[in-house]
Amino acid sequence: MSESFYPAFAILAVDDEAAWLRSVSLTLERAAGITHLLTCQDARRVMEVLDGNDVGVVLLDLTMPHLSGEDLLGRISVEHPDVKVIVVSGMNQVETAVRCMKLGAFDYHVKTEEEDRLVAGVLRAVRMQELQRENGEMTARFMSGELRNPEAFAGIVTQDRTMLTLFSYVEAVARSPQPLLVTGESGVGKELVAGAAHRLSGLPGKLVAVNVAGLDDAVFADTLFGHVRGAFTGAEQPRRGMVEEAADGTLFLDEIGDLSVPSQVKLLRFLQEGEFFPLGSDRPKRVKVRVVAATHQDLAAKERAGMFRRDLYYRLRTHRVRVPPLRERREDVPLLLDHFLGEAARQLGKKKPTPPKQLAQLLMTHDFPGNVRELRAMCFDAVSRHRDRVLSMDAFLEAIGRHGNGAHPAAEEGQNPFGVVERLPTFDEALELLVQEAMRRSGGNQTLAARLVGISQPALSKRLKSYRR
């Protein structure tokens, strides 16, 4: 397992008792996975430590020699207002607690309390600090309007403004330990967004992808959490699950909307506690892993219908992006066409063909129900059939004819588009409307418009001239 620190910022424990510092360090690491911890026994050195380190949370004792905790709390509040200070005192006094809160303390705990309460308080402070830093990071990114690491998105071909804004958001939240939910129709490239988020995360571990669609509860648990020897018949050797494989990295859960309710419970517990039980084991394991989930389904609708747990839904959507379908970014079609023709030529060992000038315009009239994946398949099919220097449009026309136009239900096979019209147009009116629509979709290109309506270019030109009279 790769060694890393959690959280990204340090937690500073201040107390003149070395034994308590050792105890709280072990408790936070064992119970919360917190390993980024600094300790200080001399209250006079605290400000020096804060000035020289990125500290997000301070655990502060009140009764110390040389400098009291209350005096130190006041200085921290003034000089480091972003730092969350949790007072941990041996005195259970309401007046003292009220004074500390007025001085700017985030929380107040008594040393004799159960350690679980202190751990929960520290985790609340860590989460608050993470959210504030993420918000500040996102604001700075959006204000600048520029990507700091555009190379992370090199695999996503686009010039669309919505996509570039999506990149800025992913870049801003990439280092957050909280889950990222990526939604969008099938074929839009959700896995590419997950890969970019992992590359930007700075995590030393690897990206591990799991498609959870169709996994029953037992297979899901074994796939994610592994098993010990003898956990079930045939389990002759222990096996690490995908969670451990992704330790200190990113776990990408694709098709999360298909997860069964029992499996949702197991996933929720892991996200909340950061620990899991391999099948057949009663000893929990703890790992740090960033979860990115993706789905083409409407999780909000599934949650309302009782098919997806509300607590898991809101846990997963801490950060979320929607990848737009290709029909909402048609300007990307020429770029993607050129990219996929080159990719297909390389993989098939051919010279990259020259596409006809009308091809990109033709494809921009199609709504691509299969999105980018559909366009890629079209290009590979066309290049595999290519023989001459100029690429034939026939493969694309056949594909568009087979798939139809997914955005217009009225145009589905077997359904009359005039069935919902109150007054039927005359034959000449219908033909004129058809020609006008073909010219609109082709961007004024008569050759392409003629192909769309199945007539010759001279015949179309003749009709257009007659309409202008």
PDB file of N, CA, C and O in Angstrom, residues 186 211-217 220 253-264 267 293-299 302 307-308 312 316:
ATOM      1  N   SER A 186     -25.461   7.320 -21.862  1.00  0.00           N
ATOM      2  CA  SER A 186     -24.461   6.328 -22.265  1.00  0.00           C
ATOM      3  C   SER A 186     -23.685   6.842 -23.467  1.00  0.00           C
ATOM      4  O   SER A 186     -24.266   7.391 -24.408  1.00  0.00           O
ATOM      5  N   ASN A 211     -17.502  -2.106 -12.843  1.00  0.00           N
ATOM      6  CA  ASN A 211     -18.862  -1.933 -13.340  1.00  0.00           C
ATOM      7  C   ASN A 211     -19.777  -2.764 -12.449  1.00  0.00           C
ATOM      8  O   ASN A 211     -19.731  -3.993 -12.455  1.00  0.00           O
ATOM      9  N   VAL A 212     -20.605  -2.087 -11.661  1.00  0.00           N
ATOM     10  CA  VAL A 212     -21.415  -2.785 -10.650  1.00  0.00           C
ATOM     11  C   VAL A 212     -22.757  -3.244 -11.205  1.00  0.00           C
ATOM     12  O   VAL A 212     -23.541  -3.870 -10.483  1.00  0.00           O
ATOM     13  N   ALA A 213     -23.070  -2.938 -12.462  1.00  0.00           N
ATOM     14  CA  ALA A 213     -24.342  -3.344 -13.048  1.00  0.00           C
ATOM     15  C   ALA A 213     -24.440  -4.869 -13.074  1.00  0.00           C
ATOM     16  O   ALA A 213     -23.524  -5.564 -13.523  1.00  0.00           O
ATOM     17  N   GLY A 214     -25.534  -5.406 -12.584  1.00  0.00           N
ATOM     18  CA  GLY A 214     -25.763  -6.844 -12.638  1.00  0.00           C
ATOM     19  C   GLY A 214     -25.121  -7.641 -11.525  1.00  0.00           C
ATOM     20  O   GLY A 214     -25.290  -8.863 -11.456  1.00  0.00           O
ATOM     21  N   LEU A 215     -24.376  -6.997 -10.626  1.00  0.00           N
ATOM     22  CA  LEU A 215     -23.755  -7.727  -9.518  1.00  0.00           C
ATOM     23  C   LEU A 215     -24.770  -7.913  -8.396  1.00  0.00           C
ATOM     24  O   LEU A 215     -25.341  -6.943  -7.900  1.00  0.00           O
ATOM     25  N   ASP A 216     -24.988  -9.183  -7.975  1.00  0.00           N
ATOM     26  CA  ASP A 216     -25.859  -9.382  -6.821  1.00  0.00           C
ATOM     27  C   ASP A 216     -25.096  -9.024  -5.552  1.00  0.00           C
ATOM     28  O   ASP A 216     -23.902  -8.692  -5.585  1.00  0.00           O
ATOM     29  N   ASP A 217     -25.770  -9.084  -4.412  1.00  0.00           N
ATOM     30  CA  ASP A 217     -25.185  -8.581  -3.177  1.00  0.00           C
ATOM     31  C   ASP A 217     -23.899  -9.321  -2.797  1.00  0.00           C
ATOM     32  O   ASP A 217     -22.907  -8.706  -2.415  1.00  0.00           O
ATOM     33  N   PHE A 220     -21.088  -8.488  -5.308  1.00  0.00           N
ATOM     34  CA  PHE A 220     -20.647  -7.110  -5.088  1.00  0.00           C
ATOM     35  C   PHE A 220     -19.713  -7.025  -3.887  1.00  0.00           C
ATOM     36  O   PHE A 220     -18.644  -6.402  -3.957  1.00  0.00           O
ATOM     37  N   LEU A 253     -16.730   3.508  -9.658  1.00  0.00           N
ATOM     38  CA  LEU A 253     -17.882   2.615  -9.660  1.00  0.00           C
ATOM     39  C   LEU A 253     -18.818   3.044 -10.786  1.00  0.00           C
ATOM     40  O   LEU A 253     -19.545   4.031 -10.662  1.00  0.00           O
ATOM     41  N   ASP A 254     -18.785   2.295 -11.881  1.00  0.00           N
ATOM     42  CA  ASP A 254     -19.614   2.630 -13.035  1.00  0.00           C
ATOM     43  C   ASP A 254     -20.989   1.992 -12.898  1.00  0.00           C
ATOM     44  O   ASP A 254     -21.139   0.927 -12.297  1.00  0.00           O
ATOM     45  N   GLU A 255     -22.006   2.649 -13.477  1.00  0.00           N
ATOM     46  CA  GLU A 255     -23.402   2.202 -13.436  1.00  0.00           C
ATOM     47  C   GLU A 255     -23.887   2.026 -11.998  1.00  0.00           C
ATOM     48  O   GLU A 255     -24.544   1.040 -11.658  1.00  0.00           O
ATOM     49  N   ILE A 256     -23.610   3.007 -11.153  1.00  0.00           N
ATOM     50  CA  ILE A 256     -23.974   2.933  -9.739  1.00  0.00           C
ATOM     51  C   ILE A 256     -25.492   2.897  -9.562  1.00  0.00           C
ATOM     52  O   ILE A 256     -26.001   2.420  -8.543  1.00  0.00           O
ATOM     53  N   GLY A 257     -26.233   3.386 -10.549  1.00  0.00           N
ATOM     54  CA  GLY A 257     -27.690   3.381 -10.446  1.00  0.00           C
ATOM     55  C   GLY A 257     -28.297   1.997 -10.465  1.00  0.00           C
ATOM     56  O   GLY A 257     -29.461   1.818 -10.092  1.00  0.00           O
ATOM     57  N   ASP A 258     -27.537   0.987 -10.905  1.00  0.00           N
ATOM     58  CA  ASP A 258     -28.042  -0.384 -10.954  1.00  0.00           C
ATOM     59  C   ASP A 258     -27.745  -1.169  -9.687  1.00  0.00           C
ATOM     60  O   ASP A 258     -28.067  -2.356  -9.603  1.00  0.00           O
ATOM     61  N   LEU A 259     -27.147  -0.543  -8.690  1.00  0.00           N
ATOM     62  CA  LEU A 259     -26.745  -1.240  -7.472  1.00  0.00           C
ATOM     63  C   LEU A 259     -27.975  -1.625  -6.649  1.00  0.00           C
ATOM     64  O   LEU A 259     -28.874  -0.810  -6.438  1.00  0.00           O
ATOM     65  N   SER A 260     -28.011  -2.864  -6.169  1.00  0.00           N
ATOM     66  CA  SER A 260     -29.138  -3.321  -5.355  1.00  0.00           C
ATOM     67  C   SER A 260     -29.135  -2.624  -4.002  1.00  0.00           C
ATOM     68  O   SER A 260     -28.099  -2.135  -3.533  1.00  0.00           O
ATOM     69  N   VAL A 261     -30.304  -2.593  -3.354  1.00  0.00           N
ATOM     70  CA  VAL A 261     -30.422  -1.903  -2.066  1.00  0.00           C
ATOM     71  C   VAL A 261     -29.512  -2.521  -1.004  1.00  0.00           C
ATOM     72  O   VAL A 261     -28.841  -1.786  -0.260  1.00  0.00           O
ATOM     73  N   PRO A 262     -29.432  -3.866  -0.856  1.00  0.00           N
ATOM     74  CA  PRO A 262     -28.492  -4.428   0.136  1.00  0.00           C
ATOM     75  C   PRO A 262     -27.039  -4.011  -0.124  1.00  0.00           C
ATOM     76  O   PRO A 262     -26.282  -3.731   0.807  1.00  0.00           O
ATOM     77  N   SER A 263     -26.650  -3.957  -1.389  1.00  0.00           N
ATOM     78  CA  SER A 263     -25.289  -3.530  -1.715  1.00  0.00           C
ATOM     79  C   SER A 263     -25.100  -2.045  -1.431  1.00  0.00           C
ATOM     80  O   SER A 263     -24.006  -1.607  -1.049  1.00  0.00           O
ATOM     81  N   GLN A 264     -26.159  -1.259  -1.610  1.00  0.00           N
ATOM     82  CA  GLN A 264     -26.088   0.166  -1.289  1.00  0.00           C
ATOM     83  C   GLN A 264     -25.760   0.381   0.189  1.00  0.00           C
ATOM     84  O   GLN A 264     -25.011   1.294   0.540  1.00  0.00           O
ATOM     85  N   LEU A 267     -22.031  -0.218   0.688  1.00  0.00           N
ATOM     86  CA  LEU A 267     -21.237   0.883   0.147  1.00  0.00           C
ATOM     87  C   LEU A 267     -21.341   2.123   1.038  1.00  0.00           C
ATOM     88  O   LEU A 267     -20.347   2.806   1.281  1.00  0.00           O
ATOM     89  N   ALA A 293     -18.250   7.849  -8.783  1.00  0.00           N
ATOM     90  CA  ALA A 293     -19.350   7.014  -9.260  1.00  0.00           C
ATOM     91  C   ALA A 293     -19.942   7.625 -10.523  1.00  0.00           C
ATOM     92  O   ALA A 293     -19.923   8.848 -10.700  1.00  0.00           O
ATOM     93  N   ALA A 294     -20.472   6.771 -11.387  1.00  0.00           N
ATOM     94  CA  ALA A 294     -21.064   7.257 -12.641  1.00  0.00           C
ATOM     95  C   ALA A 294     -22.360   6.513 -12.914  1.00  0.00           C
ATOM     96  O   ALA A 294     -22.513   5.338 -12.546  1.00  0.00           O
ATOM     97  N   THR A 295     -23.294   7.195 -13.560  1.00  0.00           N
ATOM     98  CA  THR A 295     -24.551   6.568 -13.944  1.00  0.00           C
ATOM     99  C   THR A 295     -25.197   7.343 -15.081  1.00  0.00           C
ATOM    100  O   THR A 295     -25.009   8.562 -15.197  1.00  0.00           O
ATOM    101  N   HIS A 296     -25.965   6.611 -15.917  1.00  0.00           N
ATOM    102  CA  HIS A 296     -26.771   7.265 -16.945  1.00  0.00           C
ATOM    103  C   HIS A 296     -28.207   7.442 -16.466  1.00  0.00           C
ATOM    104  O   HIS A 296     -29.032   8.025 -17.155  1.00  0.00           O
ATOM    105  N   GLN A 297     -28.498   6.934 -15.264  1.00  0.00           N
ATOM    106  CA  GLN A 297     -29.857   6.988 -14.738  1.00  0.00           C
ATOM    107  C   GLN A 297     -30.100   8.258 -13.928  1.00  0.00           C
ATOM    108  O   GLN A 297     -29.161   8.933 -13.490  1.00  0.00           O
ATOM    109  N   ASP A 298     -31.362   8.548 -13.695  1.00  0.00           N
ATOM    110  CA  ASP A 298     -31.768   9.693 -12.870  1.00  0.00           C
ATOM    111  C   ASP A 298     -31.826   9.215 -11.424  1.00  0.00           C
ATOM    112  O   ASP A 298     -32.842   8.660 -10.983  1.00  0.00           O
ATOM    113  N   LEU A 299     -30.736   9.414 -10.683  1.00  0.00           N
ATOM    114  CA  LEU A 299     -30.684   8.921  -9.303  1.00  0.00           C
ATOM    115  C   LEU A 299     -31.697   9.627  -8.412  1.00  0.00           C
ATOM    116  O   LEU A 299     -32.236   9.018  -7.479  1.00  0.00           O
ATOM    117  N   LYS A 302     -34.894   7.824  -8.869  1.00  0.00           N
ATOM    118  CA  LYS A 302     -34.839   6.520  -8.217  1.00  0.00           C
ATOM    119  C   LYS A 302     -34.928   6.660  -6.697  1.00  0.00           C
ATOM    120  O   LYS A 302     -35.537   5.828  -6.032  1.00  0.00           O
ATOM    121  N   MET A 307     -36.004   3.371  -4.722  1.00  0.00           N
ATOM    122  CA  MET A 307     -35.113   2.367  -5.298  1.00  0.00           C
ATOM    123  C   MET A 307     -33.637   2.673  -5.046  1.00  0.00           C
ATOM    124  O   MET A 307     -32.771   1.865  -5.387  1.00  0.00           O
ATOM    125  N   PHE A 308     -33.379   3.863  -4.495  1.00  0.00           N
ATOM    126  CA  PHE A 308     -31.997   4.235  -4.177  1.00  0.00           C
ATOM    127  C   PHE A 308     -32.013   4.971  -2.845  1.00  0.00           C
ATOM    128  O   PHE A 308     -32.809   5.889  -2.641  1.00  0.00           O
ATOM    129  N   LEU A 312     -27.307   7.453   0.828  1.00  0.00           N
ATOM    130  CA  LEU A 312     -26.216   7.163  -0.109  1.00  0.00           C
ATOM    131  C   LEU A 312     -26.216   8.164  -1.262  1.00  0.00           C
ATOM    132  O   LEU A 312     -25.152   8.615  -1.700  1.00  0.00           O
ATOM    133  N   LEU A 316     -23.045  10.468  -2.211  1.00  0.00           N
ATOM    134  CA  LEU A 316     -22.343  10.379  -3.493  1.00  0.00           C
ATOM    135  C   LEU A 316     -22.312  11.706  -4.231  1.00  0.00           C
ATOM    136  O   LEU A 316     -21.373  11.992  -4.970  1.00  0.00           O
TER     137      LEU A 316
END
